Every structure is written in structure tokens, then in C-alpha cells.
Amino acid sequence: MSPAGCSHVSGFKVDNWKQNLRLIYQCFVWSGSVETRKRKVTLNSMHQSPVPVLFFSHSAIDLLYGGIYCFVCQDYIYDKEMEQIAKEEQRKAWKLQGRNISDYYQCIGEKYSMWEPTKRELELLRHNPKRRKITANCTIGLRGLINLGNTCFMNCIVQALTHTPLLRDFFLSDRHKCEMQSNSCLVCEMSQLFQEFYSGHRSPHIPFRLLHLVWTHARHLAGYEQQDAHEFLIAALDVLHRHCKGDDNGKKANNPNHCSCIIDQIFTGGLQSDVTCQVCHGVSTTIDPFWDISLDLPGSSTPFWPLSPGSDGSVVNGDSHPSGATTLTDCLRRFTRPEHLGSSAKIKCSGCHSYQESTKQLTMKRLPIVACFHLKRFEHSAKLRRKITTYVSFPLELDMTPFMASSKESRMNGQYQQPVDSLNNDNKYSLFAVVNHQGTLESGHYTTFIRQHKDQWFKCDDAIITKASIKDVLDSEGYLLFYHKQFLEYE
Amino acid sequence: MKMEDMSLSGLDNTKLEALAHDVYSDLVEDACLGLCFEVHRAVKQGYFFLDETDQESIKDFEIVDQPGVDIFGQVYNQWKNKECVCPNCSRSIAASRFAPHLEKCLGMGRNSSRIANRRIASSNNTSKSESDQEDNDDVNDNDWSYGSEKKGELIQSNPNSPRRSKSLKHKNGELSSNVNPDLYKYNYSSGISYETLGPEELRSILTTQCGVVSEHTKKMCTRSQRCPQHTDEQRRAVRVFLLGPSASTLPDSDTMLENDGYDAPDGQLIMSRLQWDGSSDISPSDSASSKASTNNSESKRPKKKKKPSTLTLTTTGSGGERDKGQERERGDRDRVVCGGSGSSSSQNALGLSSRKKRPKLPVPLAPSIYDDLN
């Protein structure tokens, strides 16, 4: 868009007007340094008008947003050259401010500016009035996926990933800059996938290129046979994570604790493992990264009940029950219970300098933005292989506070019954995708429920997408549960 | 309010709250003003109403919630005819059979090494029938199913297919008397019949395919230009034969898109490619959580068990080629029958249908306002 300004304001464009204008913006509008900001505040407080303004002969500059007002035209004027100067000064001040706050915040980057169409684009848009707008009741963003031959395990994971809000935002704002030499980047293919989903096409997409790329990069998954969706998820995240760094071979030593790729930002959490020596009570702590939490279920060959006392999550999540359906929080309680390792598994204690019995406990040190829970329904023990179909009820909203490492510390310090801090929103999660498996261990079918537009749920069965109710979702068996953090904050 | 240096420590709560409220209302006012400017500029520059969607488009994309149709208002299960192009061998494959095709094409998976080893073994007994074996191999490929599942087409399926000829109890080499080459102009199941093709079509085929005519079936080989079954000399010869002496050059191998789908069978190479080296450092894919539990069961994928085939094929075996084809077929049939996912039904076991293609001419673009957009 090429704002034309007006003749009166253009009358200013003489002599050294650019430099003068710059000075005005620097001193009065966008102040980078502390002194200039103080001066600006002083100026603002000195006059009586509600809007701080700097007056010239027949125009004025608004000191808050830098807009130029022409008294002759009696309107705000937008002049291309002047706006250019204003933008540059604003950018400079922004960067300066960022540096003042802290060195870390230098990565704030550019100030967000909205897209504006050019004259050409405006013409085209007017010429073509049909729009594809995402409203509350539209199908854009939803698309079926053709089954390429037992690839429902891949389709269900793709549906979950394409409906992960942060991932969607990342790809739709074109944030992936590919650094890979070859054109076999899985992240680029993901980006393409999002384009397909938001294209407005109704026919299902054929993810053959995705399959090819995944098989090329994760050989252990290759082969025309039914696979486990959970295994596919981990392999896909792994390849995406490697390709985010432009890395084809996985040879670079990627330290998962310091990676800042989008996959790690969204999916990686930290699992704390504390091994306590029973003799000297010394604790050895390790923190491992994780992308998912695999939970044992009742009905498997390992004992589920009873849970240790004190590991309490039922009050917070509102499901205290004597007996009845197992809940997700039950599984999480079991997961984070202190476990006595037994005399056959003694750990070398650095305090005692000898092998001692110990207890081990897992807690969440750092929760990912998207938490994936994997219910271990497929049992492959020495004596039997079967699918555990026990119903596990899972909530729409989940509070992970009781399972955090920090909560465990408070419990150990004697505060068993913590007051529920309703203002602390850090650990609140919302369900957004559920992957289900129907069938037996040998052969079955995967489907996914995904959430769109806040409260609408849809069932994705390969190429067929249908509307589903929340009840359908919560009554389903559940194999992979995807939860998204409700409140996001900068670190 | 008069500007003066004030110390906050001397103020009581009410004054502090009043100050805080002032700051807050200032911020809100500033934000509102900013919004006003944004809207004003948008209106003045003419882009304010750009995102207004027309009613028709809104209706187009509305979610449908009716039984029997999906959210787009489409009936279920109408997607059987979808096709895609294999990134490896550049052939057009039915989408629902893409995975098994890709497995063979890339030489991965459990069965590929078995097949490759068999190929190595059979290529050691080089004979005339060897190339026929390979052709039959190709024919037995379920990958080449095309298009519609109409029952009527089954009867018209390629009479040269050994599957069909088995059921009719034909002997090796004899063709059914009701072969009509015109009906099967582009019969991919066993190659292309060159007699019925025009020079343009021949030329376009020969730029992408091997084209060597099989002495046994009299059809052109449809594999890629680097297919290991035939030599470059043979390919040159067929081009000279079909297009004249001027067409004796083969296009550059650089114009080929990807690797040849059928690499020289090298058992070692294939086995090594099936290995996957993970990263040595602990990574989230090691899934500490799944290892953390003392559950002694390993979490493995729910593998499909190979079930013994319940289908019996009536065959009159004569010669090694038949048995080989039969075994292979059983393997493929096995998969199709036992597959768990809904849409990959055993549609392809029912035979291969022919498909007509017409070369398309490019349509010249009319000048429009879109010309200078890239």
C-alpha cells in the first residue's frame, strides 16, 4: 500500500526534513533510552489535552503512536516516506529497549507488525471477493487421510499433530527455515501437510510422501505391516527434531536438554528420578528428557493396586472413589509412587560406598507444553501377549500439580495436604486429542478424536471425518491421550 | 496530575491502589487509542473490509452433521480410486496399495529380502525362462491395480495374467484365444502392446520406460529405464525398431527422478539397510518413562501375526516359474486378507483392470490480471 499523504503535509518535505523528522520521533515518540523516556513523560504531563501531541503550524504528531494529523484536511494522514522513517525509528527504539531489560531478551526480535496489502494485492482481493475464512463452524483445518495400506497408525498421529495448536501456529506462520541439503526434510513435509489441511479441499489427502520420508529416516518402522501408533509418534518426533536442526544423519550430538527446536519446545519434558538409599537416606537424582509418559494399567501382569499412601492426586482432580473405573490420575499416582527396589536390585550408594537397598520415585521436573500419555494396553510379557481393554476414565481438564517434583518436595517436608492453589495455572492441561485402538494385538484399527474451535470434537477415521460429542470422546477406551497446557507464558 | 518525584514507601495502601488504578487506566486508554488508529488507517487505505467473507463461501465450508456423510457432506468410502506417484520409481500407484508397493520398491520390510534372495538364486540359473519369471513377478504384483472395482471388469481383466490363466488351467506359454489387443491398449499388468500405439504415444512411453519387448508376451517392459532385466543395447534396439534410426539415443540418466526401484539384488546391501542406528546419547525417543516401570514386559508394537493362508489356488504346476509365482502370491494375498484397517480391503486380489490414457495437450493461458504474479 502506498499511502499518498496530503499536499499540506508534503509541504514539509524541504531541506533536511528527513533528519528533522527522525529527531522528532526519537525524542518524543519512540524513546529508547531512559533519559528520553523521562523527558517524554515530563512533556506529556505538562499539557492538558488527553492525547499527547506535538503541534506544528498546521499539523501535529501524536506522541503515542506517531500518527500525523493535518488540520487542513482534518484527518490523520498516511504518507509513505514519513511512515518509512517512523517505522525505522520505532524498530530502533524497540531493539534498544530490549537490550536495556536484559541481554537474554535481545531475542525478542522484531516488533510485530500486521500484514498490509500492497496496491496490487488490494486490487486482486477486490477483484476476487470469495474468501476462505476460518469461522467457528467451518471445516477448514480438517481433512481426511487416505489409508495407504495398514497405515492408520500413521494417520492417527498425523491428525493429532496437525491439531496441536502451537505446532499449527508454527507451521502456518511459516517459521521453518530449512537448512537441509537434500529435499528429504520431514519438517518441510509437515509444513506442506498443514497447507493441505488448511487448503479447504474436501477430498482426503494422500500422505504418500510422508510415508516415504518416514520410512527413509526411521528404518525400523519401514515395512508394510501394522505398526504401533505410539512407536510411530516417538519416531516421528525424533526425525522432526533432528531435521529441525538441518541434520540428516543424526550424527551430531544433539543435547536434548539444550535444544530449542519447536519439537523440543512443545513436547519435551523432564522426568526426575530420585533413588533414595534406605540406609543413609542420601538421594541421587537424575533428570531425563521425555516426550511421553507410558502408564501401566490394572489388569496387566504387574500389580497396580494398592498405591502407596501419601501420593495424593485424587482431591485435586476431583475424583475420589472407593472403587470403580480406574482414572488417569490413578495411573499417574501409581507412576509417581515411591517404589521399593528390592534386595535383588541393590544400588551402589555413593554415601555408604556400598550396595544398599533403595527406593526409587519418579516425578515431573518440567512439564512439556503438550503432554502425551500412553496407556500401555499391549502386553508382551514372557507368558502372554494380549491387549488390556480395561476402561480408564480420563478427564477433560487435568491438573498435574500433585505429580510435580516440587509438590513431592513439599510433601517430604511434612506438608501432606497442600492447599489447592487455584490461582496457579502453571500445571493445568486440557485434552485435545485421543487416539483409540480397536481390535486385537495382531490386527486392529486406529482412530483419533481431535478438538477444534475450543469445544468441538471430531472423529478422524482415515478418510472419514465426522462430528463427535464430548461424551463419545470421554467414553472411548483411550490409548494415547494428548493434553495441552492451558496457559502459556514466556520463560 | 502534577509531576514530581515521589517516593512510594511513604504511601499507604489506598494511595498505592489509586496509583495502580491510574497506571492501569492509562494503559487501557493507550491500547484503545492504538486500536482506533489501526482501524482508521485500515479504512483510509481501503483494506478494512477485506476479510469479510461472502455468504456463499461460508456456506461452502460449513460443517455437516448428518448420518451417512462426513463433515464435508460426502458419502463414505468413495475414495477407492485415488492414486499417487511413487517418489522412488515414479510410477502411478493406487493409494490404498501404496505402502506394500513402497516396501518392495525400497527393498525394505520382511519380505523384500526373501524375494531378493530368491531373485539372486534364480538369476544364477540364467535361462530364457528367467526373464519370463521376472515378468510374471511383476504381473503378480498387486500394486498395479487401477481404478474402479466394478465387478464387470473382472471378467475383462488381462487374459495373459498367470492368475487368471491358472484358474483356467492354461499351460505355460499358451495364450487364451480371446485376446483382443485393442481392448488392452495400455495393459500395465504385463507390459504395453506396442502394435496399437501411435508414434507420439510410443515416444512418450519410451522416454520414461524401459520398453524392451518381451519375446514371450510380445509386450513392452514397463519398468524404469535402468531396469536390470534388460540391457541398454536392448533398449536402444527397441527404440530404433519402433521410432526409427534417429531415435536411438536414450535420454540422460540424470533426467530420472529417483533411484531405480529394483536395485541390483544384493542381499548384503538390503540387510544392512534394514538396520537403524539410533543416536547414542539418551534422547526422548528412548522413552525413559516406558523403561522406568518395573513391568518386565517390553513394550513392543502389536505385530500382526502371519496367519496360514486359507486360500487355495488351483494350479497345474509345470516348471519352477509357476511355483514361484504361486508362493509369492500367497504372501501377498495373506497380507490383504489379514490386514486390519478398514479401507485396505482385498480389492486388489480380484484382478487387474486396464486403463485408458490420453496424452493431454497444454492449454495456452489467456492473459489476465494474474500475469505478473509469480
PDB file of C-alpha atoms in Angstrom, chain B residues 118-342:
ATOM      1  CA  ARG B 118      15.110 -65.711  -4.384  1.00  0.00           C
ATOM      2  CA  ARG B 119      15.898 -63.478  -7.296  1.00  0.00           C
ATOM      3  CA  ILE B 120      19.579 -63.896  -6.695  1.00  0.00           C
ATOM      4  CA  ALA B 121      19.122 -67.626  -6.575  1.00  0.00           C
ATOM      5  CA  SER B 122      17.094 -67.746  -9.741  1.00  0.00           C
ATOM      6  CA  SER B 123      19.360 -65.404 -11.632  1.00  0.00           C
ATOM      7  CA  ASN B 124      22.104 -67.903 -11.054  1.00  0.00           C
ATOM      8  CA  ASN B 125      20.266 -70.334 -13.272  1.00  0.00           C
ATOM      9  CA  THR B 126      20.249 -67.947 -16.212  1.00  0.00           C
ATOM     10  CA  SER B 127      17.923 -69.178 -18.873  1.00  0.00           C
ATOM     11  CA  LYS B 128      15.353 -67.877 -21.262  1.00  0.00           C
ATOM     12  CA  SER B 129      12.620 -68.561 -18.819  1.00  0.00           C
ATOM     13  CA  GLU B 130      14.281 -66.286 -16.308  1.00  0.00           C
ATOM     14  CA  SER B 131      13.086 -63.115 -17.898  1.00  0.00           C
ATOM     15  CA  ASP B 132       9.647 -64.602 -18.064  1.00  0.00           C
ATOM     16  CA  GLN B 133       9.852 -65.311 -14.390  1.00  0.00           C
ATOM     17  CA  GLU B 134      10.555 -61.680 -13.743  1.00  0.00           C
ATOM     18  CA  ASP B 135       7.713 -60.629 -15.930  1.00  0.00           C
ATOM     19  CA  ASN B 136       5.446 -62.883 -14.001  1.00  0.00           C
ATOM     20  CA  ASP B 137       6.825 -61.449 -10.814  1.00  0.00           C
ATOM     21  CA  ASP B 138       5.788 -58.078 -11.990  1.00  0.00           C
ATOM     22  CA  VAL B 139       2.433 -59.323 -13.015  1.00  0.00           C
ATOM     23  CA  ASN B 140       1.790 -60.874  -9.672  1.00  0.00           C
ATOM     24  CA  ASP B 141       2.396 -57.520  -8.103  1.00  0.00           C
ATOM     25  CA  ASN B 142      -0.775 -56.331  -6.507  1.00  0.00           C
ATOM     26  CA  ASP B 143       0.480 -52.803  -6.808  1.00  0.00           C
ATOM     27  CA  TRP B 144      -0.793 -52.314 -10.257  1.00  0.00           C
ATOM     28  CA  SER B 145      -4.412 -52.262  -9.560  1.00  0.00           C
ATOM     29  CA  TYR B 146      -6.106 -49.361 -11.173  1.00  0.00           C
ATOM     30  CA  GLY B 147      -9.332 -47.591 -10.780  1.00  0.00           C
ATOM     31  CA  SER B 148     -12.761 -48.931 -10.479  1.00  0.00           C
ATOM     32  CA  GLU B 149     -13.817 -52.024  -8.692  1.00  0.00           C
ATOM     33  CA  LYS B 150     -16.736 -52.710 -10.947  1.00  0.00           C
ATOM     34  CA  LYS B 151     -17.372 -56.386 -10.959  1.00  0.00           C
ATOM     35  CA  GLY B 152     -17.864 -56.362 -14.701  1.00  0.00           C
ATOM     36  CA  GLU B 153     -14.241 -55.505 -15.269  1.00  0.00           C
ATOM     37  CA  LEU B 154     -13.056 -58.616 -13.563  1.00  0.00           C
ATOM     38  CA  ILE B 155     -14.131 -60.694 -16.447  1.00  0.00           C
ATOM     39  CA  GLN B 156     -12.286 -58.442 -18.814  1.00  0.00           C
ATOM     40  CA  SER B 157      -9.074 -58.480 -16.880  1.00  0.00           C
ATOM     41  CA  ASN B 158      -5.926 -59.348 -18.640  1.00  0.00           C
ATOM     42  CA  PRO B 159      -6.202 -62.807 -20.055  1.00  0.00           C
ATOM     43  CA  ASN B 160      -2.464 -63.104 -20.009  1.00  0.00           C
ATOM     44  CA  SER B 161      -2.294 -62.811 -16.258  1.00  0.00           C
ATOM     45  CA  PRO B 162      -0.996 -66.059 -14.833  1.00  0.00           C
ATOM     46  CA  ARG B 163      -3.510 -65.710 -12.074  1.00  0.00           C
ATOM     47  CA  ARG B 164      -6.303 -65.863 -14.500  1.00  0.00           C
ATOM     48  CA  SER B 165      -4.633 -68.435 -16.612  1.00  0.00           C
ATOM     49  CA  LYS B 166      -4.056 -70.568 -13.566  1.00  0.00           C
ATOM     50  CA  SER B 167      -7.669 -70.648 -12.818  1.00  0.00           C
ATOM     51  CA  LEU B 168      -8.368 -71.562 -16.371  1.00  0.00           C
ATOM     52  CA  LYS B 169      -5.704 -74.203 -16.208  1.00  0.00           C
ATOM     53  CA  HIS B 170      -3.652 -72.933 -19.099  1.00  0.00           C
ATOM     54  CA  LYS B 171      -0.326 -74.431 -19.752  1.00  0.00           C
ATOM     55  CA  ASN B 172       2.771 -72.404 -19.704  1.00  0.00           C
ATOM     56  CA  GLY B 173       3.098 -70.262 -22.782  1.00  0.00           C
ATOM     57  CA  GLU B 174      -0.286 -70.741 -24.307  1.00  0.00           C
ATOM     58  CA  LEU B 175      -2.386 -67.667 -24.637  1.00  0.00           C
ATOM     59  CA  SER B 176      -6.083 -67.615 -24.363  1.00  0.00           C
ATOM     60  CA  SER B 177      -7.733 -67.449 -27.722  1.00  0.00           C
ATOM     61  CA  ASN B 178      -9.899 -64.494 -26.902  1.00  0.00           C
ATOM     62  CA  VAL B 179      -7.109 -61.985 -26.567  1.00  0.00           C
ATOM     63  CA  ASN B 180      -8.127 -58.749 -28.146  1.00  0.00           C
ATOM     64  CA  PRO B 181      -5.163 -56.432 -28.238  1.00  0.00           C
ATOM     65  CA  ASP B 182      -7.263 -53.398 -28.999  1.00  0.00           C
ATOM     66  CA  LEU B 183      -9.142 -53.675 -25.731  1.00  0.00           C
ATOM     67  CA  TYR B 184      -5.965 -53.678 -23.756  1.00  0.00           C
ATOM     68  CA  LYS B 185      -4.007 -50.912 -25.288  1.00  0.00           C
ATOM     69  CA  TYR B 186      -2.329 -49.934 -22.069  1.00  0.00           C
ATOM     70  CA  ASN B 187      -2.227 -53.073 -20.128  1.00  0.00           C
ATOM     71  CA  TYR B 188       0.180 -52.424 -17.365  1.00  0.00           C
ATOM     72  CA  SER B 189      -0.197 -55.785 -15.859  1.00  0.00           C
ATOM     73  CA  SER B 190       2.116 -57.384 -18.316  1.00  0.00           C
ATOM     74  CA  GLY B 191       3.522 -54.554 -20.330  1.00  0.00           C
ATOM     75  CA  ILE B 192       2.370 -52.486 -23.205  1.00  0.00           C
ATOM     76  CA  SER B 193       1.283 -53.775 -26.507  1.00  0.00           C
ATOM     77  CA  TYR B 194       3.176 -51.619 -28.947  1.00  0.00           C
ATOM     78  CA  GLU B 195       1.248 -52.592 -32.034  1.00  0.00           C
ATOM     79  CA  THR B 196      -1.688 -50.414 -31.191  1.00  0.00           C
ATOM     80  CA  LEU B 197       0.189 -47.310 -30.196  1.00  0.00           C
ATOM     81  CA  GLY B 198       0.801 -44.279 -32.289  1.00  0.00           C
ATOM     82  CA  PRO B 199       4.269 -42.796 -32.701  1.00  0.00           C
ATOM     83  CA  GLU B 200       3.635 -39.933 -30.299  1.00  0.00           C
ATOM     84  CA  GLU B 201       2.484 -42.260 -27.577  1.00  0.00           C
ATOM     85  CA  LEU B 202       5.383 -44.588 -28.202  1.00  0.00           C
ATOM     86  CA  ARG B 203       7.804 -41.725 -27.955  1.00  0.00           C
ATOM     87  CA  SER B 204       6.387 -40.535 -24.666  1.00  0.00           C
ATOM     88  CA  ILE B 205       6.399 -44.036 -23.230  1.00  0.00           C
ATOM     89  CA  LEU B 206       9.970 -44.630 -24.318  1.00  0.00           C
ATOM     90  CA  THR B 207      11.177 -41.511 -22.547  1.00  0.00           C
ATOM     91  CA  THR B 208      10.144 -42.861 -19.185  1.00  0.00           C
ATOM     92  CA  GLN B 209      10.172 -46.614 -19.502  1.00  0.00           C
ATOM     93  CA  CYS B 210      12.491 -49.410 -20.471  1.00  0.00           C
ATOM     94  CA  GLY B 211      10.345 -50.513 -23.390  1.00  0.00           C
ATOM     95  CA  VAL B 212      12.159 -53.686 -24.321  1.00  0.00           C
ATOM     96  CA  VAL B 213       9.745 -56.108 -25.925  1.00  0.00           C
ATOM     97  CA  SER B 214       9.465 -59.423 -24.212  1.00  0.00           C
ATOM     98  CA  GLU B 215       9.808 -62.292 -26.630  1.00  0.00           C
ATOM     99  CA  HIS B 216       7.386 -64.284 -24.613  1.00  0.00           C
ATOM    100  CA  THR B 217       4.486 -61.884 -24.282  1.00  0.00           C
ATOM    101  CA  LYS B 218       5.329 -59.508 -27.118  1.00  0.00           C
ATOM    102  CA  LYS B 219       4.744 -56.582 -24.741  1.00  0.00           C
ATOM    103  CA  MET B 220       6.973 -53.688 -23.796  1.00  0.00           C
ATOM    104  CA  CYS B 221       8.663 -53.686 -20.429  1.00  0.00           C
ATOM    105  CA  THR B 222       7.153 -51.036 -18.187  1.00  0.00           C
ATOM    106  CA  ARG B 223       9.977 -50.765 -15.730  1.00  0.00           C
ATOM    107  CA  SER B 224      12.221 -47.757 -15.473  1.00  0.00           C
ATOM    108  CA  GLN B 225      14.936 -47.052 -17.965  1.00  0.00           C
ATOM    109  CA  ARG B 226      17.531 -48.592 -15.756  1.00  0.00           C
ATOM    110  CA  CYS B 227      15.677 -51.808 -15.165  1.00  0.00           C
ATOM    111  CA  PRO B 228      18.130 -54.588 -14.516  1.00  0.00           C
ATOM    112  CA  GLN B 229      16.231 -57.115 -16.595  1.00  0.00           C
ATOM    113  CA  HIS B 230      17.251 -55.628 -19.901  1.00  0.00           C
ATOM    114  CA  THR B 231      20.419 -54.128 -21.241  1.00  0.00           C
ATOM    115  CA  ASP B 232      20.918 -50.692 -22.712  1.00  0.00           C
ATOM    116  CA  GLU B 233      21.638 -52.371 -26.001  1.00  0.00           C
ATOM    117  CA  GLN B 234      18.219 -53.952 -25.976  1.00  0.00           C
ATOM    118  CA  ARG B 235      16.644 -50.626 -25.132  1.00  0.00           C
ATOM    119  CA  ARG B 236      18.438 -48.904 -27.938  1.00  0.00           C
ATOM    120  CA  ALA B 237      17.374 -51.622 -30.317  1.00  0.00           C
ATOM    121  CA  VAL B 238      13.718 -51.335 -29.474  1.00  0.00           C
ATOM    122  CA  ARG B 239      13.802 -47.589 -29.923  1.00  0.00           C
ATOM    123  CA  VAL B 240      15.338 -47.927 -33.308  1.00  0.00           C
ATOM    124  CA  PHE B 241      12.770 -50.545 -34.169  1.00  0.00           C
ATOM    125  CA  LEU B 242       9.787 -48.527 -33.051  1.00  0.00           C
ATOM    126  CA  LEU B 243      10.776 -44.948 -33.733  1.00  0.00           C
ATOM    127  CA  GLY B 244      13.297 -45.197 -36.488  1.00  0.00           C
ATOM    128  CA  PRO B 245      17.086 -44.861 -36.557  1.00  0.00           C
ATOM    129  CA  SER B 246      17.003 -41.263 -35.332  1.00  0.00           C
ATOM    130  CA  ALA B 247      15.581 -42.264 -32.000  1.00  0.00           C
ATOM    131  CA  SER B 248      18.417 -44.447 -30.949  1.00  0.00           C
ATOM    132  CA  THR B 249      19.596 -42.330 -28.069  1.00  0.00           C
ATOM    133  CA  LEU B 250      18.298 -42.867 -24.618  1.00  0.00           C
ATOM    134  CA  PRO B 251      17.628 -39.788 -22.516  1.00  0.00           C
ATOM    135  CA  ASP B 252      20.178 -38.908 -19.888  1.00  0.00           C
ATOM    136  CA  SER B 253      20.021 -40.888 -16.743  1.00  0.00           C
ATOM    137  CA  ASP B 254      20.051 -37.568 -14.927  1.00  0.00           C
ATOM    138  CA  THR B 255      16.549 -36.922 -16.008  1.00  0.00           C
ATOM    139  CA  MET B 256      15.423 -39.850 -13.947  1.00  0.00           C
ATOM    140  CA  LEU B 257      13.751 -38.719 -10.827  1.00  0.00           C
ATOM    141  CA  GLU B 258      14.853 -41.193  -8.233  1.00  0.00           C
ATOM    142  CA  ASN B 259      16.696 -44.435  -7.854  1.00  0.00           C
ATOM    143  CA  ASP B 260      15.621 -47.355  -9.881  1.00  0.00           C
ATOM    144  CA  GLY B 261      13.010 -49.175  -7.949  1.00  0.00           C
ATOM    145  CA  TYR B 262      14.602 -52.541  -8.425  1.00  0.00           C
ATOM    146  CA  ASP B 263      18.159 -52.254  -7.334  1.00  0.00           C
ATOM    147  CA  ALA B 264      20.552 -54.969  -8.210  1.00  0.00           C
ATOM    148  CA  PRO B 265      19.649 -57.611  -5.740  1.00  0.00           C
ATOM    149  CA  ASP B 266      22.335 -57.590  -3.194  1.00  0.00           C
ATOM    150  CA  GLY B 267      21.360 -59.447  -0.142  1.00  0.00           C
ATOM    151  CA  GLN B 268      24.031 -57.867   1.997  1.00  0.00           C
ATOM    152  CA  LEU B 269      23.103 -54.375   0.989  1.00  0.00           C
ATOM    153  CA  ILE B 270      19.466 -54.936   1.769  1.00  0.00           C
ATOM    154  CA  MET B 271      20.176 -56.477   5.122  1.00  0.00           C
ATOM    155  CA  SER B 272      22.392 -53.609   6.128  1.00  0.00           C
ATOM    156  CA  ARG B 273      19.784 -51.114   5.083  1.00  0.00           C
ATOM    157  CA  LEU B 274      17.321 -52.690   7.445  1.00  0.00           C
ATOM    158  CA  GLN B 275      19.461 -51.718  10.389  1.00  0.00           C
ATOM    159  CA  TRP B 276      18.626 -48.492  12.099  1.00  0.00           C
ATOM    160  CA  ASP B 277      21.274 -46.722  14.052  1.00  0.00           C
ATOM    161  CA  GLY B 278      19.745 -44.566  16.732  1.00  0.00           C
ATOM    162  CA  SER B 279      21.603 -41.759  18.430  1.00  0.00           C
ATOM    163  CA  SER B 280      23.995 -42.723  21.143  1.00  0.00           C
ATOM    164  CA  ASP B 281      23.053 -40.009  23.620  1.00  0.00           C
ATOM    165  CA  ILE B 282      19.942 -40.523  25.614  1.00  0.00           C
ATOM    166  CA  SER B 283      17.171 -38.848  23.767  1.00  0.00           C
ATOM    167  CA  PRO B 284      13.483 -38.526  24.472  1.00  0.00           C
ATOM    168  CA  SER B 285      12.870 -41.256  21.965  1.00  0.00           C
ATOM    169  CA  ASP B 286      14.401 -43.688  24.432  1.00  0.00           C
ATOM    170  CA  SER B 287      11.260 -43.009  26.384  1.00  0.00           C
ATOM    171  CA  ALA B 288      12.606 -43.074  29.857  1.00  0.00           C
ATOM    172  CA  SER B 289       9.117 -43.346  31.200  1.00  0.00           C
ATOM    173  CA  SER B 290       8.396 -46.614  29.488  1.00  0.00           C
ATOM    174  CA  LYS B 291      11.632 -48.061  30.797  1.00  0.00           C
ATOM    175  CA  ALA B 292      11.098 -46.681  34.225  1.00  0.00           C
ATOM    176  CA  SER B 293       8.413 -49.054  35.327  1.00  0.00           C
ATOM    177  CA  THR B 294       9.490 -52.388  36.671  1.00  0.00           C
ATOM    178  CA  ASN B 295       6.982 -54.107  34.482  1.00  0.00           C
ATOM    179  CA  ASN B 296       9.048 -56.825  32.947  1.00  0.00           C
ATOM    180  CA  SER B 297       7.186 -56.753  29.690  1.00  0.00           C
ATOM    181  CA  GLU B 298       8.809 -54.947  26.838  1.00  0.00           C
ATOM    182  CA  SER B 299       6.528 -52.563  25.123  1.00  0.00           C
ATOM    183  CA  LYS B 300       6.635 -53.670  21.550  1.00  0.00           C
ATOM    184  CA  ARG B 301       4.382 -52.871  18.712  1.00  0.00           C
ATOM    185  CA  PRO B 302       1.363 -55.101  18.340  1.00  0.00           C
ATOM    186  CA  LYS B 303       2.635 -57.096  15.448  1.00  0.00           C
ATOM    187  CA  LYS B 304       0.317 -58.745  13.144  1.00  0.00           C
ATOM    188  CA  LYS B 305       0.812 -62.481  13.185  1.00  0.00           C
ATOM    189  CA  LYS B 306       1.366 -64.201   9.918  1.00  0.00           C
ATOM    190  CA  LYS B 307      -1.623 -66.449   9.555  1.00  0.00           C
ATOM    191  CA  PRO B 308      -1.512 -69.520   7.379  1.00  0.00           C
ATOM    192  CA  SER B 309      -3.208 -68.872   4.106  1.00  0.00           C
ATOM    193  CA  THR B 310      -6.746 -70.053   3.934  1.00  0.00           C
ATOM    194  CA  LEU B 311      -6.984 -69.662   0.217  1.00  0.00           C
ATOM    195  CA  THR B 312      -6.120 -72.476  -2.076  1.00  0.00           C
ATOM    196  CA  LEU B 313      -5.165 -71.850  -5.623  1.00  0.00           C
ATOM    197  CA  THR B 314      -5.865 -74.373  -8.289  1.00  0.00           C
ATOM    198  CA  THR B 315      -2.760 -74.739 -10.279  1.00  0.00           C
ATOM    199  CA  THR B 316      -1.213 -77.086 -12.628  1.00  0.00           C
ATOM    200  CA  GLY B 317       2.355 -76.682 -11.838  1.00  0.00           C
ATOM    201  CA  SER B 318       4.902 -77.076 -14.500  1.00  0.00           C
ATOM    202  CA  GLY B 319       8.303 -75.669 -14.040  1.00  0.00           C
ATOM    203  CA  GLY B 320       9.826 -73.548 -11.400  1.00  0.00           C
ATOM    204  CA  GLU B 321       8.241 -70.345 -12.517  1.00  0.00           C
ATOM    205  CA  ARG B 322       4.765 -71.364 -11.582  1.00  0.00           C
ATOM    206  CA  ASP B 323       5.644 -72.378  -8.086  1.00  0.00           C
ATOM    207  CA  LYS B 324       7.481 -69.207  -7.501  1.00  0.00           C
ATOM    208  CA  GLY B 325       4.612 -67.119  -8.673  1.00  0.00           C
ATOM    209  CA  GLN B 326       2.211 -69.085  -6.594  1.00  0.00           C
ATOM    210  CA  GLU B 327       4.189 -68.713  -3.424  1.00  0.00           C
ATOM    211  CA  ARG B 328       4.604 -65.068  -3.853  1.00  0.00           C
ATOM    212  CA  GLU B 329       1.007 -64.598  -4.465  1.00  0.00           C
ATOM    213  CA  ARG B 330       0.123 -66.380  -1.325  1.00  0.00           C
ATOM    214  CA  GLY B 331       2.280 -63.976   0.546  1.00  0.00           C
ATOM    215  CA  ASP B 332       0.515 -61.037  -0.947  1.00  0.00           C
ATOM    216  CA  ARG B 333      -2.906 -62.492  -0.517  1.00  0.00           C
ATOM    217  CA  ASP B 334      -2.084 -63.169   3.055  1.00  0.00           C
ATOM    218  CA  ARG B 335      -1.484 -59.570   3.715  1.00  0.00           C
ATOM    219  CA  VAL B 336      -4.558 -58.333   2.080  1.00  0.00           C
ATOM    220  CA  VAL B 337      -6.861 -60.692   3.876  1.00  0.00           C
ATOM    221  CA  CYS B 338      -5.437 -60.222   7.323  1.00  0.00           C
ATOM    222  CA  GLY B 339      -4.988 -56.509   7.181  1.00  0.00           C
ATOM    223  CA  GLY B 340      -6.827 -54.805   9.945  1.00  0.00           C
ATOM    224  CA  SER B 341      -7.501 -51.341   8.717  1.00  0.00           C
ATOM    225  CA  GLY B 342     -10.863 -50.648   7.244  1.00  0.00           C
TER     226      GLY B 342
END
